[in-house]
Amino acid sequence: MAQFYGTLLVLLLAGHSQTAKLRLQLMWRSFNCAVNTDYISQHKCLILEADRSLLTAELHYIKDVAKYNATFKLLMPQKPNTKFQKVIDVNVDICQFAKGVHGHRFMTVVIKAFGKQGSQLKCPHPKGLYVYPNINIAENLPAFLPETEFRIEMNFLTTETHLLNTSLAGFLYNSQKKIGKLI
Ligand SMILES: *[C@@H]1O[C@H](CO)[C@@H](O)[C@H](O)[C@H]1NC(C)=O
Ligand SMILES: *[C@@H]1O[C@H](CO)[C@@H](O)[C@H](O)[C@H]1NC(C)=O
């Protein structure tokens, strides 16, 4: 009986949260960066410990970059516990993107997540220290995404070389449902 009410509560909460525009929580498992040391002398890629939903990156560019691209891949399992498959795979010219040309919806999500620092993603990209605190991807994700594990691979590259490769792993979960299950 207790189990029945528990289930009912979960259903009610799930139903309620859907009408109240369900916003899933995001938790990062890992954030790795590999840099081309001809361009970037020092870097930090961190998951902020508080609730593991925010990222911080610091990159010290020692060379100017005239123009560059960003590639963005989103991978998810089709069903729980199956192989990760590419859901999104885009290659965006940042110089064009900054001008509002060839906008891609998911790229827009990603750039928005950088907050005010997003404006630093433009051309040319002068050398110097770039700090991107509190990158909040969760807040900008579309609401239709399911609860799932996912991976993101985002690289920055020029026609000659890769500047920075990042790989992220995380998962989306419904925190309200978790509360329901505990009761
Ligand atoms: C970044 O990834 C590309 C392609 O996957 C690879 O060729 C390159 O060596 C990588 N760069 C670094 C710094 O790991
Ligand atoms: C950069 O992106 C543009 C637009 O998608 C593409 O045509 C070009 O080949 C890309 N360049 C590199 C180096 O990937």
mmCIF file with all atom_site columns, C-alpha atoms and ligand atoms in Angstrom:
data_model
loop_
_atom_site.group_PDB
_atom_site.id
_atom_site.type_symbol
_atom_site.label_atom_id
_atom_site.label_alt_id
_atom_site.label_comp_id
_atom_site.label_asym_id
_atom_site.label_entity_id
_atom_site.label_seq_id
_atom_site.pdbx_PDB_ins_code
_atom_site.Cartn_x
_atom_site.Cartn_y
_atom_site.Cartn_z
_atom_site.occupancy
_atom_site.B_iso_or_equiv
_atom_site.pdbx_formal_charge
_atom_site.auth_seq_id
_atom_site.auth_comp_id
_atom_site.auth_asym_id
_atom_site.auth_atom_id
_atom_site.pdbx_PDB_model_num
ATOM   1   C CA . MET A 1 1   ? 0.000  0.000  0.000   1.00 0.00 ? 1   MET A CA 1
ATOM   2   C CA . ALA A 1 2   ? 2.779  2.411  0.943   1.00 0.00 ? 2   ALA A CA 1
ATOM   3   C CA . GLN A 1 3   ? 4.428  1.529  -2.343  1.00 0.00 ? 3   GLN A CA 1
ATOM   4   C CA . PHE A 1 4   ? 1.191  2.296  -4.168  1.00 0.00 ? 4   PHE A CA 1
ATOM   5   C CA . TYR A 1 5   ? 0.980  5.768  -2.646  1.00 0.00 ? 5   TYR A CA 1
ATOM   6   C CA . GLY A 1 6   ? 4.632  6.287  -3.395  1.00 0.00 ? 6   GLY A CA 1
ATOM   7   C CA . THR A 1 7   ? 4.006  5.480  -7.054  1.00 0.00 ? 7   THR A CA 1
ATOM   8   C CA . LEU A 1 8   ? 0.946  7.713  -7.079  1.00 0.00 ? 8   LEU A CA 1
ATOM   9   C CA . LEU A 1 9   ? 2.959  10.565 -5.645  1.00 0.00 ? 9   LEU A CA 1
ATOM   10  C CA . VAL A 1 10  ? 5.634  10.083 -8.305  1.00 0.00 ? 10  VAL A CA 1
ATOM   11  C CA . LEU A 1 11  ? 2.960  10.160 -11.011 1.00 0.00 ? 11  LEU A CA 1
ATOM   12  C CA . LEU A 1 12  ? 1.352  13.262 -9.536  1.00 0.00 ? 12  LEU A CA 1
ATOM   13  C CA . LEU A 1 13  ? 4.674  15.032 -9.242  1.00 0.00 ? 13  LEU A CA 1
ATOM   14  C CA . ALA A 1 14  ? 5.643  14.022 -12.776 1.00 0.00 ? 14  ALA A CA 1
ATOM   15  C CA . GLY A 1 15  ? 2.281  15.234 -14.092 1.00 0.00 ? 15  GLY A CA 1
ATOM   16  C CA . HIS A 1 16  ? 2.511  18.434 -12.110 1.00 0.00 ? 16  HIS A CA 1
ATOM   17  C CA . SER A 1 17  ? 6.057  19.197 -13.159 1.00 0.00 ? 17  SER A CA 1
ATOM   18  C CA . GLN A 1 18  ? 5.138  18.725 -16.805 1.00 0.00 ? 18  GLN A CA 1
ATOM   19  C CA . THR A 1 19  ? 2.390  21.324 -16.652 1.00 0.00 ? 19  THR A CA 1
ATOM   20  C CA . ALA A 1 20  ? 4.692  23.600 -14.656 1.00 0.00 ? 20  ALA A CA 1
ATOM   21  C CA . LYS A 1 21  ? 7.256  23.357 -17.502 1.00 0.00 ? 21  LYS A CA 1
ATOM   22  C CA . LEU A 1 22  ? 9.554  20.551 -16.476 1.00 0.00 ? 22  LEU A CA 1
ATOM   23  C CA . ARG A 1 23  ? 13.135 21.676 -16.056 1.00 0.00 ? 23  ARG A CA 1
ATOM   24  C CA . LEU A 1 24  ? 15.538 18.794 -15.605 1.00 0.00 ? 24  LEU A CA 1
ATOM   25  C CA . GLN A 1 25  ? 18.617 19.067 -13.405 1.00 0.00 ? 25  GLN A CA 1
ATOM   26  C CA . LEU A 1 26  ? 22.002 18.433 -14.910 1.00 0.00 ? 26  LEU A CA 1
ATOM   27  C CA . MET A 1 27  ? 24.940 16.804 -13.173 1.00 0.00 ? 27  MET A CA 1
ATOM   28  C CA . TRP A 1 28  ? 28.381 16.584 -14.736 1.00 0.00 ? 28  TRP A CA 1
ATOM   29  C CA . ARG A 1 29  ? 30.468 13.462 -14.296 1.00 0.00 ? 29  ARG A CA 1
ATOM   30  C CA . SER A 1 30  ? 33.610 14.626 -16.096 1.00 0.00 ? 30  SER A CA 1
ATOM   31  C CA . PHE A 1 31  ? 35.079 17.572 -18.021 1.00 0.00 ? 31  PHE A CA 1
ATOM   32  C CA . ASN A 1 32  ? 38.346 17.079 -19.873 1.00 0.00 ? 32  ASN A CA 1
ATOM   33  C CA . CYS A 1 33  ? 40.292 19.497 -22.039 1.00 0.00 ? 33  CYS A CA 1
ATOM   34  C CA . ALA A 1 34  ? 43.230 18.788 -24.350 1.00 0.00 ? 34  ALA A CA 1
ATOM   35  C CA . VAL A 1 35  ? 45.024 21.860 -25.662 1.00 0.00 ? 35  VAL A CA 1
ATOM   36  C CA . ASN A 1 36  ? 47.404 22.561 -28.489 1.00 0.00 ? 36  ASN A CA 1
ATOM   37  C CA . THR A 1 37  ? 50.352 23.967 -26.513 1.00 0.00 ? 37  THR A CA 1
ATOM   38  C CA . ASP A 1 38  ? 51.492 26.091 -29.497 1.00 0.00 ? 38  ASP A CA 1
ATOM   39  C CA . TYR A 1 39  ? 48.359 28.170 -28.883 1.00 0.00 ? 39  TYR A CA 1
ATOM   40  C CA . ILE A 1 40  ? 47.331 27.647 -25.268 1.00 0.00 ? 40  ILE A CA 1
ATOM   41  C CA . SER A 1 41  ? 49.999 27.702 -22.555 1.00 0.00 ? 41  SER A CA 1
ATOM   42  C CA . GLN A 1 42  ? 47.789 27.060 -19.521 1.00 0.00 ? 42  GLN A CA 1
ATOM   43  C CA . HIS A 1 43  ? 44.289 25.843 -18.958 1.00 0.00 ? 43  HIS A CA 1
ATOM   44  C CA . LYS A 1 44  ? 41.827 24.811 -16.292 1.00 0.00 ? 44  LYS A CA 1
ATOM   45  C CA . CYS A 1 45  ? 38.652 22.889 -16.985 1.00 0.00 ? 45  CYS A CA 1
ATOM   46  C CA . LEU A 1 46  ? 36.672 22.310 -13.811 1.00 0.00 ? 46  LEU A CA 1
ATOM   47  C CA . ILE A 1 47  ? 33.306 21.112 -12.603 1.00 0.00 ? 47  ILE A CA 1
ATOM   48  C CA . LEU A 1 48  ? 32.163 23.372 -9.767  1.00 0.00 ? 48  LEU A CA 1
ATOM   49  C CA . GLU A 1 49  ? 31.776 21.217 -6.710  1.00 0.00 ? 49  GLU A CA 1
ATOM   50  C CA . ALA A 1 50  ? 28.647 22.738 -5.126  1.00 0.00 ? 50  ALA A CA 1
ATOM   51  C CA . ASP A 1 51  ? 26.116 20.646 -7.062  1.00 0.00 ? 51  ASP A CA 1
ATOM   52  C CA . ARG A 1 52  ? 28.201 19.649 -10.109 1.00 0.00 ? 52  ARG A CA 1
ATOM   53  C CA . SER A 1 53  ? 25.874 21.515 -12.481 1.00 0.00 ? 53  SER A CA 1
ATOM   54  C CA . LEU A 1 54  ? 28.256 24.345 -13.428 1.00 0.00 ? 54  LEU A CA 1
ATOM   55  C CA . LEU A 1 55  ? 31.566 24.399 -15.302 1.00 0.00 ? 55  LEU A CA 1
ATOM   56  C CA . THR A 1 56  ? 34.474 26.789 -15.296 1.00 0.00 ? 56  THR A CA 1
ATOM   57  C CA . ALA A 1 57  ? 37.170 27.087 -17.936 1.00 0.00 ? 57  ALA A CA 1
ATOM   58  C CA . GLU A 1 58  ? 40.317 29.216 -18.092 1.00 0.00 ? 58  GLU A CA 1
ATOM   59  C CA . LEU A 1 59  ? 42.467 29.351 -21.189 1.00 0.00 ? 59  LEU A CA 1
ATOM   60  C CA . HIS A 1 60  ? 45.628 31.326 -21.730 1.00 0.00 ? 60  HIS A CA 1
ATOM   61  C CA . TYR A 1 61  ? 46.049 31.876 -25.477 1.00 0.00 ? 61  TYR A CA 1
ATOM   62  C CA . ILE A 1 62  ? 49.633 32.770 -26.427 1.00 0.00 ? 62  ILE A CA 1
ATOM   63  C CA . LYS A 1 63  ? 48.863 33.368 -30.117 1.00 0.00 ? 63  LYS A CA 1
ATOM   64  C CA . ASP A 1 64  ? 46.211 35.399 -31.903 1.00 0.00 ? 64  ASP A CA 1
ATOM   65  C CA . VAL A 1 65  ? 43.703 33.377 -33.865 1.00 0.00 ? 65  VAL A CA 1
ATOM   66  C CA . ALA A 1 66  ? 42.326 35.123 -36.953 1.00 0.00 ? 66  ALA A CA 1
ATOM   67  C CA . LYS A 1 67  ? 39.479 32.754 -37.647 1.00 0.00 ? 67  LYS A CA 1
ATOM   68  C CA . TYR A 1 68  ? 38.295 29.490 -36.227 1.00 0.00 ? 68  TYR A CA 1
ATOM   69  C CA . ASN A 1 69  ? 35.500 26.963 -36.082 1.00 0.00 ? 69  ASN A CA 1
ATOM   70  C CA . ALA A 1 70  ? 33.777 25.115 -33.302 1.00 0.00 ? 70  ALA A CA 1
ATOM   71  C CA . THR A 1 71  ? 32.526 21.575 -33.668 1.00 0.00 ? 71  THR A CA 1
ATOM   72  C CA . PHE A 1 72  ? 29.836 20.364 -31.343 1.00 0.00 ? 72  PHE A CA 1
ATOM   73  C CA . LYS A 1 73  ? 28.739 16.755 -30.924 1.00 0.00 ? 73  LYS A CA 1
ATOM   74  C CA . LEU A 1 74  ? 25.998 15.554 -28.600 1.00 0.00 ? 74  LEU A CA 1
ATOM   75  C CA . LEU A 1 75  ? 25.864 11.812 -27.925 1.00 0.00 ? 75  LEU A CA 1
ATOM   76  C CA . MET A 1 76  ? 23.124 9.915  -26.110 1.00 0.00 ? 76  MET A CA 1
ATOM   77  C CA . PRO A 1 77  ? 22.097 6.289  -25.779 1.00 0.00 ? 77  PRO A CA 1
ATOM   78  C CA . GLN A 1 78  ? 18.961 5.483  -27.806 1.00 0.00 ? 78  GLN A CA 1
ATOM   79  C CA . LYS A 1 79  ? 17.644 3.489  -24.846 1.00 0.00 ? 79  LYS A CA 1
ATOM   80  C CA . PRO A 1 80  ? 19.040 3.248  -21.314 1.00 0.00 ? 80  PRO A CA 1
ATOM   81  C CA . ASN A 1 81  ? 22.193 1.086  -21.124 1.00 0.00 ? 81  ASN A CA 1
ATOM   82  C CA . THR A 1 82  ? 22.783 1.041  -24.877 1.00 0.00 ? 82  THR A CA 1
ATOM   83  C CA . LYS A 1 83  ? 25.622 2.486  -26.939 1.00 0.00 ? 83  LYS A CA 1
ATOM   84  C CA . PHE A 1 84  ? 25.971 6.261  -27.244 1.00 0.00 ? 84  PHE A CA 1
ATOM   85  C CA . GLN A 1 85  ? 24.929 7.599  -30.639 1.00 0.00 ? 85  GLN A CA 1
ATOM   86  C CA . LYS A 1 86  ? 25.454 10.992 -32.219 1.00 0.00 ? 86  LYS A CA 1
ATOM   87  C CA . VAL A 1 87  ? 22.319 13.102 -31.933 1.00 0.00 ? 87  VAL A CA 1
ATOM   88  C CA . ILE A 1 88  ? 23.898 16.367 -33.032 1.00 0.00 ? 88  ILE A CA 1
ATOM   89  C CA . ASP A 1 89  ? 27.058 16.924 -35.039 1.00 0.00 ? 89  ASP A CA 1
ATOM   90  C CA . VAL A 1 90  ? 27.702 20.489 -36.186 1.00 0.00 ? 90  VAL A CA 1
ATOM   91  C CA . ASN A 1 91  ? 30.694 22.436 -37.383 1.00 0.00 ? 91  ASN A CA 1
ATOM   92  C CA . VAL A 1 92  ? 30.229 26.181 -37.088 1.00 0.00 ? 92  VAL A CA 1
ATOM   93  C CA . ASP A 1 93  ? 32.395 28.991 -38.419 1.00 0.00 ? 93  ASP A CA 1
ATOM   94  C CA . ILE A 1 94  ? 32.649 31.180 -35.296 1.00 0.00 ? 94  ILE A CA 1
ATOM   95  C CA . CYS A 1 95  ? 33.374 34.327 -37.351 1.00 0.00 ? 95  CYS A CA 1
ATOM   96  C CA . GLN A 1 96  ? 30.135 33.873 -39.286 1.00 0.00 ? 96  GLN A CA 1
ATOM   97  C CA . PHE A 1 97  ? 28.273 32.695 -36.207 1.00 0.00 ? 97  PHE A CA 1
ATOM   98  C CA . ALA A 1 98  ? 29.256 35.820 -34.224 1.00 0.00 ? 98  ALA A CA 1
ATOM   99  C CA . LYS A 1 99  ? 27.747 37.902 -37.040 1.00 0.00 ? 99  LYS A CA 1
ATOM   100 C CA . GLY A 1 100 ? 24.503 35.973 -36.752 1.00 0.00 ? 100 GLY A CA 1
ATOM   101 C CA . VAL A 1 101 ? 25.035 33.999 -39.961 1.00 0.00 ? 101 VAL A CA 1
ATOM   102 C CA . HIS A 1 102 ? 24.512 30.193 -40.068 1.00 0.00 ? 102 HIS A CA 1
ATOM   103 C CA . GLY A 1 103 ? 23.136 30.088 -36.552 1.00 0.00 ? 103 GLY A CA 1
ATOM   104 C CA . HIS A 1 104 ? 22.551 26.603 -35.255 1.00 0.00 ? 104 HIS A CA 1
ATOM   105 C CA . ARG A 1 105 ? 20.015 26.163 -32.484 1.00 0.00 ? 105 ARG A CA 1
ATOM   106 C CA . PHE A 1 106 ? 22.226 23.994 -30.288 1.00 0.00 ? 106 PHE A CA 1
ATOM   107 C CA . MET A 1 107 ? 25.245 26.161 -30.875 1.00 0.00 ? 107 MET A CA 1
ATOM   108 C CA . THR A 1 108 ? 23.113 29.080 -29.694 1.00 0.00 ? 108 THR A CA 1
ATOM   109 C CA . VAL A 1 109 ? 22.298 27.109 -26.538 1.00 0.00 ? 109 VAL A CA 1
ATOM   110 C CA . VAL A 1 110 ? 25.977 26.494 -25.938 1.00 0.00 ? 110 VAL A CA 1
ATOM   111 C CA . ILE A 1 111 ? 27.062 30.075 -26.547 1.00 0.00 ? 111 ILE A CA 1
ATOM   112 C CA . LYS A 1 112 ? 24.251 31.347 -24.267 1.00 0.00 ? 112 LYS A CA 1
ATOM   113 C CA . ALA A 1 113 ? 25.545 29.042 -21.547 1.00 0.00 ? 113 ALA A CA 1
ATOM   114 C CA . PHE A 1 114 ? 28.794 31.017 -21.495 1.00 0.00 ? 114 PHE A CA 1
ATOM   115 C CA . GLY A 1 115 ? 26.775 34.043 -20.317 1.00 0.00 ? 115 GLY A CA 1
ATOM   116 C CA . LYS A 1 116 ? 28.422 37.435 -20.745 1.00 0.00 ? 116 LYS A CA 1
ATOM   117 C CA . GLN A 1 117 ? 31.690 35.733 -21.667 1.00 0.00 ? 117 GLN A CA 1
ATOM   118 C CA . GLY A 1 118 ? 29.976 34.305 -24.751 1.00 0.00 ? 118 GLY A CA 1
ATOM   119 C CA . SER A 1 119 ? 30.821 37.559 -26.522 1.00 0.00 ? 119 SER A CA 1
ATOM   120 C CA . GLN A 1 120 ? 34.506 36.541 -26.324 1.00 0.00 ? 120 GLN A CA 1
ATOM   121 C CA . LEU A 1 121 ? 33.758 33.864 -28.901 1.00 0.00 ? 121 LEU A CA 1
ATOM   122 C CA . LYS A 1 122 ? 34.352 36.064 -31.911 1.00 0.00 ? 122 LYS A CA 1
ATOM   123 C CA . CYS A 1 123 ? 36.904 36.822 -34.625 1.00 0.00 ? 123 CYS A CA 1
ATOM   124 C CA . PRO A 1 124 ? 39.668 37.741 -34.508 1.00 0.00 ? 124 PRO A CA 1
ATOM   125 C CA . HIS A 1 125 ? 40.435 36.096 -31.198 1.00 0.00 ? 125 HIS A CA 1
ATOM   126 C CA . PRO A 1 126 ? 43.413 37.949 -29.665 1.00 0.00 ? 126 PRO A CA 1
ATOM   127 C CA . LYS A 1 127 ? 45.865 36.214 -27.386 1.00 0.00 ? 127 LYS A CA 1
ATOM   128 C CA . GLY A 1 128 ? 45.362 36.613 -23.640 1.00 0.00 ? 128 GLY A CA 1
ATOM   129 C CA . LEU A 1 129 ? 43.686 35.000 -20.671 1.00 0.00 ? 129 LEU A CA 1
ATOM   130 C CA . TYR A 1 130 ? 40.086 33.927 -21.198 1.00 0.00 ? 130 TYR A CA 1
ATOM   131 C CA . VAL A 1 131 ? 38.024 33.060 -18.142 1.00 0.00 ? 131 VAL A CA 1
ATOM   132 C CA . TYR A 1 132 ? 34.598 31.468 -18.474 1.00 0.00 ? 132 TYR A CA 1
ATOM   133 C CA . PRO A 1 133 ? 33.163 31.114 -14.958 1.00 0.00 ? 133 PRO A CA 1
ATOM   134 C CA . ASN A 1 134 ? 29.886 29.339 -14.123 1.00 0.00 ? 134 ASN A CA 1
ATOM   135 C CA . ILE A 1 135 ? 29.062 27.939 -17.555 1.00 0.00 ? 135 ILE A CA 1
ATOM   136 C CA . ASN A 1 136 ? 25.431 26.937 -17.172 1.00 0.00 ? 136 ASN A CA 1
ATOM   137 C CA . ILE A 1 137 ? 24.322 24.543 -19.884 1.00 0.00 ? 137 ILE A CA 1
ATOM   138 C CA . ALA A 1 138 ? 21.309 23.209 -17.943 1.00 0.00 ? 138 ALA A CA 1
ATOM   139 C CA . GLU A 1 139 ? 19.548 26.547 -17.763 1.00 0.00 ? 139 GLU A CA 1
ATOM   140 C CA . ASN A 1 140 ? 19.617 26.906 -21.523 1.00 0.00 ? 140 ASN A CA 1
ATOM   141 C CA . LEU A 1 141 ? 18.699 23.372 -22.562 1.00 0.00 ? 141 LEU A CA 1
ATOM   142 C CA . PRO A 1 142 ? 15.421 22.867 -24.368 1.00 0.00 ? 142 PRO A CA 1
ATOM   143 C CA . ALA A 1 143 ? 12.735 21.423 -22.062 1.00 0.00 ? 143 ALA A CA 1
ATOM   144 C CA . PHE A 1 144 ? 11.911 18.433 -24.309 1.00 0.00 ? 144 PHE A CA 1
ATOM   145 C CA . LEU A 1 145 ? 15.132 16.531 -23.574 1.00 0.00 ? 145 LEU A CA 1
ATOM   146 C CA . PRO A 1 146 ? 14.602 13.226 -21.745 1.00 0.00 ? 146 PRO A CA 1
ATOM   147 C CA . GLU A 1 147 ? 16.237 12.070 -18.531 1.00 0.00 ? 147 GLU A CA 1
ATOM   148 C CA . THR A 1 148 ? 19.398 10.545 -19.886 1.00 0.00 ? 148 THR A CA 1
ATOM   149 C CA . GLU A 1 149 ? 23.129 10.113 -19.737 1.00 0.00 ? 149 GLU A CA 1
ATOM   150 C CA . PHE A 1 150 ? 24.888 12.167 -22.404 1.00 0.00 ? 150 PHE A CA 1
ATOM   151 C CA . ARG A 1 151 ? 28.272 13.184 -23.707 1.00 0.00 ? 151 ARG A CA 1
ATOM   152 C CA . ILE A 1 152 ? 29.395 16.370 -25.411 1.00 0.00 ? 152 ILE A CA 1
ATOM   153 C CA . GLU A 1 153 ? 32.514 16.756 -27.501 1.00 0.00 ? 153 GLU A CA 1
ATOM   154 C CA . MET A 1 154 ? 33.307 20.331 -28.387 1.00 0.00 ? 154 MET A CA 1
ATOM   155 C CA . ASN A 1 155 ? 36.458 21.255 -30.270 1.00 0.00 ? 155 ASN A CA 1
ATOM   156 C CA . PHE A 1 156 ? 37.873 24.550 -31.507 1.00 0.00 ? 156 PHE A CA 1
ATOM   157 C CA . LEU A 1 157 ? 39.935 24.413 -34.666 1.00 0.00 ? 157 LEU A CA 1
ATOM   158 C CA . THR A 1 158 ? 41.440 26.437 -37.484 1.00 0.00 ? 158 THR A CA 1
ATOM   159 C CA . THR A 1 159 ? 42.010 25.239 -41.046 1.00 0.00 ? 159 THR A CA 1
ATOM   160 C CA . GLU A 1 160 ? 45.516 24.163 -39.930 1.00 0.00 ? 160 GLU A CA 1
ATOM   161 C CA . THR A 1 161 ? 45.079 22.673 -36.503 1.00 0.00 ? 161 THR A CA 1
ATOM   162 C CA . HIS A 1 162 ? 42.979 21.895 -33.466 1.00 0.00 ? 162 HIS A CA 1
ATOM   163 C CA . LEU A 1 163 ? 43.293 24.502 -30.703 1.00 0.00 ? 163 LEU A CA 1
ATOM   164 C CA . LEU A 1 164 ? 41.262 22.879 -27.964 1.00 0.00 ? 164 LEU A CA 1
ATOM   165 C CA . ASN A 1 165 ? 39.336 19.623 -27.584 1.00 0.00 ? 165 ASN A CA 1
ATOM   166 C CA . THR A 1 166 ? 36.852 19.258 -24.786 1.00 0.00 ? 166 THR A CA 1
ATOM   167 C CA . SER A 1 167 ? 34.864 16.233 -23.718 1.00 0.00 ? 167 SER A CA 1
ATOM   168 C CA . LEU A 1 168 ? 32.086 16.252 -21.182 1.00 0.00 ? 168 LEU A CA 1
ATOM   169 C CA . ALA A 1 169 ? 29.960 13.539 -19.636 1.00 0.00 ? 169 ALA A CA 1
ATOM   170 C CA . GLY A 1 170 ? 26.844 14.165 -17.588 1.00 0.00 ? 170 GLY A CA 1
ATOM   171 C CA . PHE A 1 171 ? 23.260 13.212 -17.013 1.00 0.00 ? 171 PHE A CA 1
ATOM   172 C CA . LEU A 1 172 ? 19.878 14.869 -16.849 1.00 0.00 ? 172 LEU A CA 1
ATOM   173 C CA . TYR A 1 173 ? 17.479 13.931 -14.088 1.00 0.00 ? 173 TYR A CA 1
ATOM   174 C CA . ASN A 1 174 ? 14.174 15.014 -12.667 1.00 0.00 ? 174 ASN A CA 1
ATOM   175 C CA . SER A 1 175 ? 14.862 16.078 -9.088  1.00 0.00 ? 175 SER A CA 1
ATOM   176 C CA . GLN A 1 176 ? 11.155 16.246 -8.236  1.00 0.00 ? 176 GLN A CA 1
ATOM   177 C CA . LYS A 1 177 ? 10.734 12.581 -9.118  1.00 0.00 ? 177 LYS A CA 1
ATOM   178 C CA . LYS A 1 178 ? 13.640 11.701 -6.827  1.00 0.00 ? 178 LYS A CA 1
ATOM   179 C CA . ILE A 1 179 ? 11.936 13.482 -3.933  1.00 0.00 ? 179 ILE A CA 1
ATOM   180 C CA . GLY A 1 180 ? 8.753  11.522 -4.713  1.00 0.00 ? 180 GLY A CA 1
ATOM   181 C CA . LYS A 1 181 ? 10.642 8.243  -4.559  1.00 0.00 ? 181 LYS A CA 1
ATOM   182 C CA . LEU A 1 182 ? 12.137 9.012  -1.161  1.00 0.00 ? 182 LEU A CA 1
ATOM   183 C CA . ILE A 1 183 ? 8.754  9.525  0.493   1.00 0.00 ? 183 ILE A CA 1
HETATM 184 C C1 . LIG B 2 .   ? 41.927 17.091 -31.002 1.00 0.00 ? 1   LIG B C1 1
HETATM 185 O O1 . LIG B 2 .   ? 41.170 16.170 -31.767 1.00 0.00 ? 1   LIG B O1 1
HETATM 186 C C2 . LIG B 2 .   ? 41.657 16.015 -33.089 1.00 0.00 ? 1   LIG B C2 1
HETATM 187 C C3 . LIG B 2 .   ? 40.664 15.168 -33.873 1.00 0.00 ? 1   LIG B C3 1
HETATM 188 O O2 . LIG B 2 .   ? 39.974 14.279 -33.079 1.00 0.00 ? 1   LIG B O2 1
HETATM 189 C C4 . LIG B 2 .   ? 43.053 15.399 -33.035 1.00 0.00 ? 1   LIG B C4 1
HETATM 190 O O3 . LIG B 2 .   ? 43.560 15.244 -34.351 1.00 0.00 ? 1   LIG B O3 1
HETATM 191 C C5 . LIG B 2 .   ? 43.958 16.348 -32.260 1.00 0.00 ? 1   LIG B C5 1
HETATM 192 O O4 . LIG B 2 .   ? 45.253 15.788 -32.115 1.00 0.00 ? 1   LIG B O4 1
HETATM 193 C C6 . LIG B 2 .   ? 43.374 16.627 -30.892 1.00 0.00 ? 1   LIG B C6 1
HETATM 194 N N1 . LIG B 2 .   ? 44.182 17.677 -30.249 1.00 0.00 ? 1   LIG B N1 1
HETATM 195 C C7 . LIG B 2 .   ? 44.598 17.605 -28.978 1.00 0.00 ? 1   LIG B C7 1
HETATM 196 C C8 . LIG B 2 .   ? 45.374 18.753 -28.459 1.00 0.00 ? 1   LIG B C8 1
HETATM 197 O O5 . LIG B 2 .   ? 44.355 16.634 -28.276 1.00 0.00 ? 1   LIG B O5 1
HETATM 198 C C1 . LIG B 2 .   ? 34.153 25.747 -40.693 1.00 0.00 ? 2   LIG B C1 1
HETATM 199 O O1 . LIG B 2 .   ? 32.740 25.754 -40.809 1.00 0.00 ? 2   LIG B O1 1
HETATM 200 C C2 . LIG B 2 .   ? 32.280 26.024 -42.115 1.00 0.00 ? 2   LIG B C2 1
HETATM 201 C C3 . LIG B 2 .   ? 30.747 26.112 -42.027 1.00 0.00 ? 2   LIG B C3 1
HETATM 202 O O2 . LIG B 2 .   ? 30.210 24.960 -41.455 1.00 0.00 ? 2   LIG B O2 1
HETATM 203 C C4 . LIG B 2 .   ? 32.777 24.929 -43.060 1.00 0.00 ? 2   LIG B C4 1
HETATM 204 O O3 . LIG B 2 .   ? 32.362 25.216 -44.386 1.00 0.00 ? 2   LIG B O3 1
HETATM 205 C C5 . LIG B 2 .   ? 34.309 24.861 -43.007 1.00 0.00 ? 2   LIG B C5 1
HETATM 206 O O4 . LIG B 2 .   ? 34.784 23.781 -43.788 1.00 0.00 ? 2   LIG B O4 1
HETATM 207 C C6 . LIG B 2 .   ? 34.754 24.650 -41.579 1.00 0.00 ? 2   LIG B C6 1
HETATM 208 N N1 . LIG B 2 .   ? 36.209 24.693 -41.464 1.00 0.00 ? 2   LIG B N1 1
HETATM 209 C C7 . LIG B 2 .   ? 36.882 23.796 -40.766 1.00 0.00 ? 2   LIG B C7 1
HETATM 210 C C8 . LIG B 2 .   ? 38.357 24.042 -40.654 1.00 0.00 ? 2   LIG B C8 1
HETATM 211 O O5 . LIG B 2 .   ? 36.355 22.836 -40.222 1.00 0.00 ? 2   LIG B O5 1
#
